[in-house]
PDB file of C-alpha atoms in Angstrom:
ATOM      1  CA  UNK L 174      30.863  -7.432 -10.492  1.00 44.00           C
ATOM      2  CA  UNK L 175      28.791  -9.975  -9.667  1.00 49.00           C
ATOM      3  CA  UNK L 176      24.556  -9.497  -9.043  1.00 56.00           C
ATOM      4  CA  UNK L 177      22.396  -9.157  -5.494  1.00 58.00           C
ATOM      5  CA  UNK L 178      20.513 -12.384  -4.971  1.00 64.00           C
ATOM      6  CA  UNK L 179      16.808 -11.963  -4.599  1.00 68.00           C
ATOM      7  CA  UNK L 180      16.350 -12.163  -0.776  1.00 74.00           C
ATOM      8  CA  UNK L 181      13.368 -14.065  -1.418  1.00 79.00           C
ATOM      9  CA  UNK L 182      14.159 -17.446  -2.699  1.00 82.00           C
ATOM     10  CA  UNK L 183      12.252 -20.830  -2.694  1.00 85.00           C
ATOM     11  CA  UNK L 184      13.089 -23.237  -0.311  1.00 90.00           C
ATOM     12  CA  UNK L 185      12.095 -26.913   0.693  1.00 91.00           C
ATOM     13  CA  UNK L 186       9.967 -25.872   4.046  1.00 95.00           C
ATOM     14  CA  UNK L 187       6.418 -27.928   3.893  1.00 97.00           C
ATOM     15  CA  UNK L 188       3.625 -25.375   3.087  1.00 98.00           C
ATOM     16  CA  UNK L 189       1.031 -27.562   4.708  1.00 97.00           C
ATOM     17  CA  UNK L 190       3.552 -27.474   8.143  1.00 98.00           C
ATOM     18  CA  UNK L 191       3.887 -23.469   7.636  1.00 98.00           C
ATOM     19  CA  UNK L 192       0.011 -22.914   7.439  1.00 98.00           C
ATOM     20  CA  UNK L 193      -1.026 -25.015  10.055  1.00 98.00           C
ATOM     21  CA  UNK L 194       1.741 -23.241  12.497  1.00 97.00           C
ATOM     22  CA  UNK L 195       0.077 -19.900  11.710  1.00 97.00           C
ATOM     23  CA  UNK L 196      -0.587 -18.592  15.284  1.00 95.00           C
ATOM     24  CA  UNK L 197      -3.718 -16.522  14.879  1.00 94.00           C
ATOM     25  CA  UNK L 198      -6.513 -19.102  14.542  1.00 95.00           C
ATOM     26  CA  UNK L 199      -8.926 -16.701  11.571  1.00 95.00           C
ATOM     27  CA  UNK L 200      -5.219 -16.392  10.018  1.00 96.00           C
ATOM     28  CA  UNK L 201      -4.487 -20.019   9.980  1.00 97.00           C
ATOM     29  CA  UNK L 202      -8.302 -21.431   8.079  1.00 97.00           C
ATOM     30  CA  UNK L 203      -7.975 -18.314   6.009  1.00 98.00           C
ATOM     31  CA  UNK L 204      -4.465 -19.142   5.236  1.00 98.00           C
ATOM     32  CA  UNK L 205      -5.360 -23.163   4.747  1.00 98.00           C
ATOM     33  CA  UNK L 206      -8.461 -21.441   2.484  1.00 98.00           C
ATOM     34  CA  UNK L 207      -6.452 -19.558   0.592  1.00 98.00           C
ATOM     35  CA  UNK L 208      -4.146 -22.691  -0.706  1.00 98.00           C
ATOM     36  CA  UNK L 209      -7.396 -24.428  -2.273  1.00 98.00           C
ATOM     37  CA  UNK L 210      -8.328 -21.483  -4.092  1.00 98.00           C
ATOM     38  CA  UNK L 211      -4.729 -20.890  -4.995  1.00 98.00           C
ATOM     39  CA  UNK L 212      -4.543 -24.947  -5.894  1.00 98.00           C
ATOM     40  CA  UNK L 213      -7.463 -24.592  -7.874  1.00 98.00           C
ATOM     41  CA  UNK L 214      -7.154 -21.655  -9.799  1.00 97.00           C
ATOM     42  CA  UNK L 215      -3.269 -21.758 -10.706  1.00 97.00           C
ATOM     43  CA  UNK L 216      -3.197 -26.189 -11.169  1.00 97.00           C
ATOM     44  CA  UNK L 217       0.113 -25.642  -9.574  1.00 97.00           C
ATOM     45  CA  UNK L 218       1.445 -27.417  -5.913  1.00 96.00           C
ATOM     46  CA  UNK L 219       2.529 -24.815  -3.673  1.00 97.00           C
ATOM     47  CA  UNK L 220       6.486 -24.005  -2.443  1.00 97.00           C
ATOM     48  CA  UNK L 221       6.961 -21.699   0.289  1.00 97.00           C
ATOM     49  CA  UNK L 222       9.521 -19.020  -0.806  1.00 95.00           C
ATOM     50  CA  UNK L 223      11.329 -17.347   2.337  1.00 90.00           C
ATOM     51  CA  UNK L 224      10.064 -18.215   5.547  1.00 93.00           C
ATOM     52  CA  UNK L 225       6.463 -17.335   5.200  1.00 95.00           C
ATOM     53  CA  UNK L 226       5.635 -16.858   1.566  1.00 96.00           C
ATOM     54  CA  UNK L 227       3.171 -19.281  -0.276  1.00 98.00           C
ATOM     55  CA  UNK L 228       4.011 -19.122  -4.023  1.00 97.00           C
ATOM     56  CA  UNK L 229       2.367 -20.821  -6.514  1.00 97.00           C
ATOM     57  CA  UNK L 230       3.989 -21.082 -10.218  1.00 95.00           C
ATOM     58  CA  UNK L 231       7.230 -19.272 -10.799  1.00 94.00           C
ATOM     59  CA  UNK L 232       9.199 -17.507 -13.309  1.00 91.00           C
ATOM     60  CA  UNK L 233      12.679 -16.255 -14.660  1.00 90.00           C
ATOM     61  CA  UNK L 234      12.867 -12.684 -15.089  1.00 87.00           C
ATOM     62  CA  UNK L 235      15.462 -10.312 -16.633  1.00 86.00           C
ATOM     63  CA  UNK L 236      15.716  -6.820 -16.572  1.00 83.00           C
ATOM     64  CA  UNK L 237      17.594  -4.284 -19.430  1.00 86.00           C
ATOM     65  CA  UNK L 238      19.742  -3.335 -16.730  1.00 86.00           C
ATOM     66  CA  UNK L 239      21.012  -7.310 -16.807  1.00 84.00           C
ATOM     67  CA  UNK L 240      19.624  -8.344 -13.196  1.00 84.00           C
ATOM     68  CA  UNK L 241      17.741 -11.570 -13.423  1.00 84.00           C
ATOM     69  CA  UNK L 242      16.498 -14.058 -11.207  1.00 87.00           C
ATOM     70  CA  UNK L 243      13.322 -16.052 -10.244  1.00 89.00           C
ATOM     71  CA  UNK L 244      10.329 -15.512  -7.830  1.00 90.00           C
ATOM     72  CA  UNK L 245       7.063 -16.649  -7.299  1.00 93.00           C
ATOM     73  CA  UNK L 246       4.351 -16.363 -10.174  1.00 94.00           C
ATOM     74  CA  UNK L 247       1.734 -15.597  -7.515  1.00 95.00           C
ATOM     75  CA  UNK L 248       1.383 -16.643  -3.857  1.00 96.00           C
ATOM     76  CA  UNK L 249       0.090 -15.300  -0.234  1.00 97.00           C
ATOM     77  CA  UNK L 250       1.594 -14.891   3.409  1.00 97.00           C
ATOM     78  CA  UNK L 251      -0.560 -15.050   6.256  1.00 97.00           C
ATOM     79  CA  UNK L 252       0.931 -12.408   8.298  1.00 94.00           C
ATOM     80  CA  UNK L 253       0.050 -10.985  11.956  1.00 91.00           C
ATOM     81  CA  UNK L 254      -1.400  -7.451  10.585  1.00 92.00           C
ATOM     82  CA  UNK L 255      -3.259  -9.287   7.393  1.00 95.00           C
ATOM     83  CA  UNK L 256      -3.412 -11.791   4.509  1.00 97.00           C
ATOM     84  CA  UNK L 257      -1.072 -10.442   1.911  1.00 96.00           C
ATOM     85  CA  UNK L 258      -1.847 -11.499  -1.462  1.00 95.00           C
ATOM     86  CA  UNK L 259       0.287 -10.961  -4.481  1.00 93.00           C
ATOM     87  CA  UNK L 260      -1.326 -11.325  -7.310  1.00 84.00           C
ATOM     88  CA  UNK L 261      -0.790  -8.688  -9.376  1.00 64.00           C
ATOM     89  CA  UNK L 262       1.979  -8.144 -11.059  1.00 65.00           C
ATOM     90  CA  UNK L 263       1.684  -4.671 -12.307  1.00 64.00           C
ATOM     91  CA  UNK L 264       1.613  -4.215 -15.730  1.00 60.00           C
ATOM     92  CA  UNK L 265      -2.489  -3.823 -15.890  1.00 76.00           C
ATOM     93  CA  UNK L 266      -5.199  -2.081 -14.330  1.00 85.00           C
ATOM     94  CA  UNK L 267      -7.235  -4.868 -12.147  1.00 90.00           C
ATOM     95  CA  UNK L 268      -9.554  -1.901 -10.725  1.00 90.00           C
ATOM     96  CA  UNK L 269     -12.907  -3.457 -12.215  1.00 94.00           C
ATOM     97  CA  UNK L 270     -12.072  -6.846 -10.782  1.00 94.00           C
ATOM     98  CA  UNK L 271     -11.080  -4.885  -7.722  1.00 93.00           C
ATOM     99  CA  UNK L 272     -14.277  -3.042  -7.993  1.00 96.00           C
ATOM    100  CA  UNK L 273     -15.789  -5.948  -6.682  1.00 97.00           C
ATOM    101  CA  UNK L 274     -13.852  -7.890  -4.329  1.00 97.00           C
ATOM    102  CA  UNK L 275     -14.929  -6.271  -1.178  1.00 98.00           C
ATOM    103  CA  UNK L 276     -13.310  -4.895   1.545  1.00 98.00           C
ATOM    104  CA  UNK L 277      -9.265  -4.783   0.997  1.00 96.00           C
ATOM    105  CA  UNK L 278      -6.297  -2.529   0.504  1.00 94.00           C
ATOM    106  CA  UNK L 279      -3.560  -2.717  -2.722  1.00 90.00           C
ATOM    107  CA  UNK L 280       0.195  -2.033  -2.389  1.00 84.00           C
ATOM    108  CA  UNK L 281       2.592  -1.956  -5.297  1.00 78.00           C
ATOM    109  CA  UNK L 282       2.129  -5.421  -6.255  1.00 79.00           C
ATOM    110  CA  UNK L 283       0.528  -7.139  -3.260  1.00 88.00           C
ATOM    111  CA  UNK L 284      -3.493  -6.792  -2.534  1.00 92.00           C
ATOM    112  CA  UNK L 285      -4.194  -6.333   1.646  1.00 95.00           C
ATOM    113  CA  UNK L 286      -7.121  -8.198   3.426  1.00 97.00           C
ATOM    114  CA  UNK L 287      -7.894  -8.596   7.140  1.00 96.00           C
ATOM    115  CA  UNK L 288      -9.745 -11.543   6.666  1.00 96.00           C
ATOM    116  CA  UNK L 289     -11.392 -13.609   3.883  1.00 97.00           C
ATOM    117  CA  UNK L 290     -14.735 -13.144   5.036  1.00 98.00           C
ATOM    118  CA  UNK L 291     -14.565  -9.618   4.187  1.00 98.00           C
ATOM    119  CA  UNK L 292     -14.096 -10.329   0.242  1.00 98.00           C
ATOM    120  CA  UNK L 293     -16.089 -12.462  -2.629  1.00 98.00           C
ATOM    121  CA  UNK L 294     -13.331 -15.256  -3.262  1.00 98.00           C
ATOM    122  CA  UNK L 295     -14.832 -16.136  -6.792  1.00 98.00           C
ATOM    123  CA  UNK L 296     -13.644 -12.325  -7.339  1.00 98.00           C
ATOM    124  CA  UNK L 297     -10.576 -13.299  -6.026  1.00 97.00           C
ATOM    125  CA  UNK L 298     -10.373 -16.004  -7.973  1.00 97.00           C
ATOM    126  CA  UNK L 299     -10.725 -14.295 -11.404  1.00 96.00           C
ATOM    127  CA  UNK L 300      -8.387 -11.731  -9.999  1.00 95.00           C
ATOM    128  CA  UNK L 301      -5.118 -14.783  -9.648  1.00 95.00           C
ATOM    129  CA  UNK L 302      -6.111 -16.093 -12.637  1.00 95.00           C
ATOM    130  CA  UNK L 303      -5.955 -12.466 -14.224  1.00 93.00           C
ATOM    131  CA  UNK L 304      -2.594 -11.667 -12.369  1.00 92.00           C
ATOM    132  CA  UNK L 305      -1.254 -14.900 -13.974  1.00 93.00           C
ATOM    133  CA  UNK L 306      -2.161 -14.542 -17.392  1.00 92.00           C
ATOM    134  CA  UNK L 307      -0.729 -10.972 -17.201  1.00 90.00           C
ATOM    135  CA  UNK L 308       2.607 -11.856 -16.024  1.00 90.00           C
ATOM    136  CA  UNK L 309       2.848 -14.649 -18.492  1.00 90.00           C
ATOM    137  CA  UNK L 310       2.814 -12.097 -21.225  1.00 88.00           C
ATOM    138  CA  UNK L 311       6.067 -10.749 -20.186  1.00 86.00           C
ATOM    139  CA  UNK L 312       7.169 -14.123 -18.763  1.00 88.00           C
ATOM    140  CA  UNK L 313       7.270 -17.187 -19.046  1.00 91.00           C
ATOM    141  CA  UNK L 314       5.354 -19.002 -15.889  1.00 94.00           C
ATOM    142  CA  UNK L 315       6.363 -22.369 -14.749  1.00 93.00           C
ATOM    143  CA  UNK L 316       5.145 -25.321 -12.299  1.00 92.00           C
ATOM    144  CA  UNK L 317       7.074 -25.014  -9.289  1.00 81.00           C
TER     145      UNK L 317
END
């Protein structure tokens, strides 16, 4: 019987193109923000995964139950509601670094934020470069 794709796969759409189409103006320069930091604190180029996901790094993951597949080490989407972030993988407890980030919500594996102006990037920061070196102890994350 053969395996589900992952719906969200990496494509060749220009990241650049994608962030500077981003309607809401705040979205757009957080959005264009949020690629240097990402840039900077990952060393990887960006690849937009799905039609409006930023990823950054991937990997190759596979489960006991045999499904496998690859997706995005770490990444962000500007969306209409709020920047969603994922950055955490879920295998730790960030809620120190979260402690101090400032003003933002957390889902399963994605962190919620209206706008960056409402959180200390440089918290941010060590929070993706946390999220990273988590996931990389379960698997192996690669240069997109």
């Amino acid at each position: 019987m053969a395996q589900a794709q992952n719906k969200t796969q990496a494509t060749d759409a220009d990241v650049t193109d994608f962030l500077e189409a981003v309607e809401h103006p705040t979205r757009r320069a957080d959005g264009l923000a949020l690629d240097q930091v990402f840039r900077k604190v990952t060393g990887f180029t960006p690849r937009m995964w799905a039609p409006s996901l930023v990823g950054y790094g991937s990997y190759h993951y596979v489960y006991d139950s045999g499904r496998e597949g690859d997706f995005l080490a770490t990444g962000f989407a500007p969306r209409k509601a709020n920047l969603s972030i994922h950055i955490m993988p879920g295998y730790q407890d960030y809620s120190e670094i979260l402690s101090r980030l400032g003003k933002h919500k957390i889902g399963k594996s994605c962190l919620y934020v209206n706008k960056l102006a409402d959180i200390d990037v440089n918290v941010l920061e060590e929070l993706i470069a946390a999220g990273l070196r988590d996931l990389a102890g379960y698997w192996p994350v690669r240069a997109t």
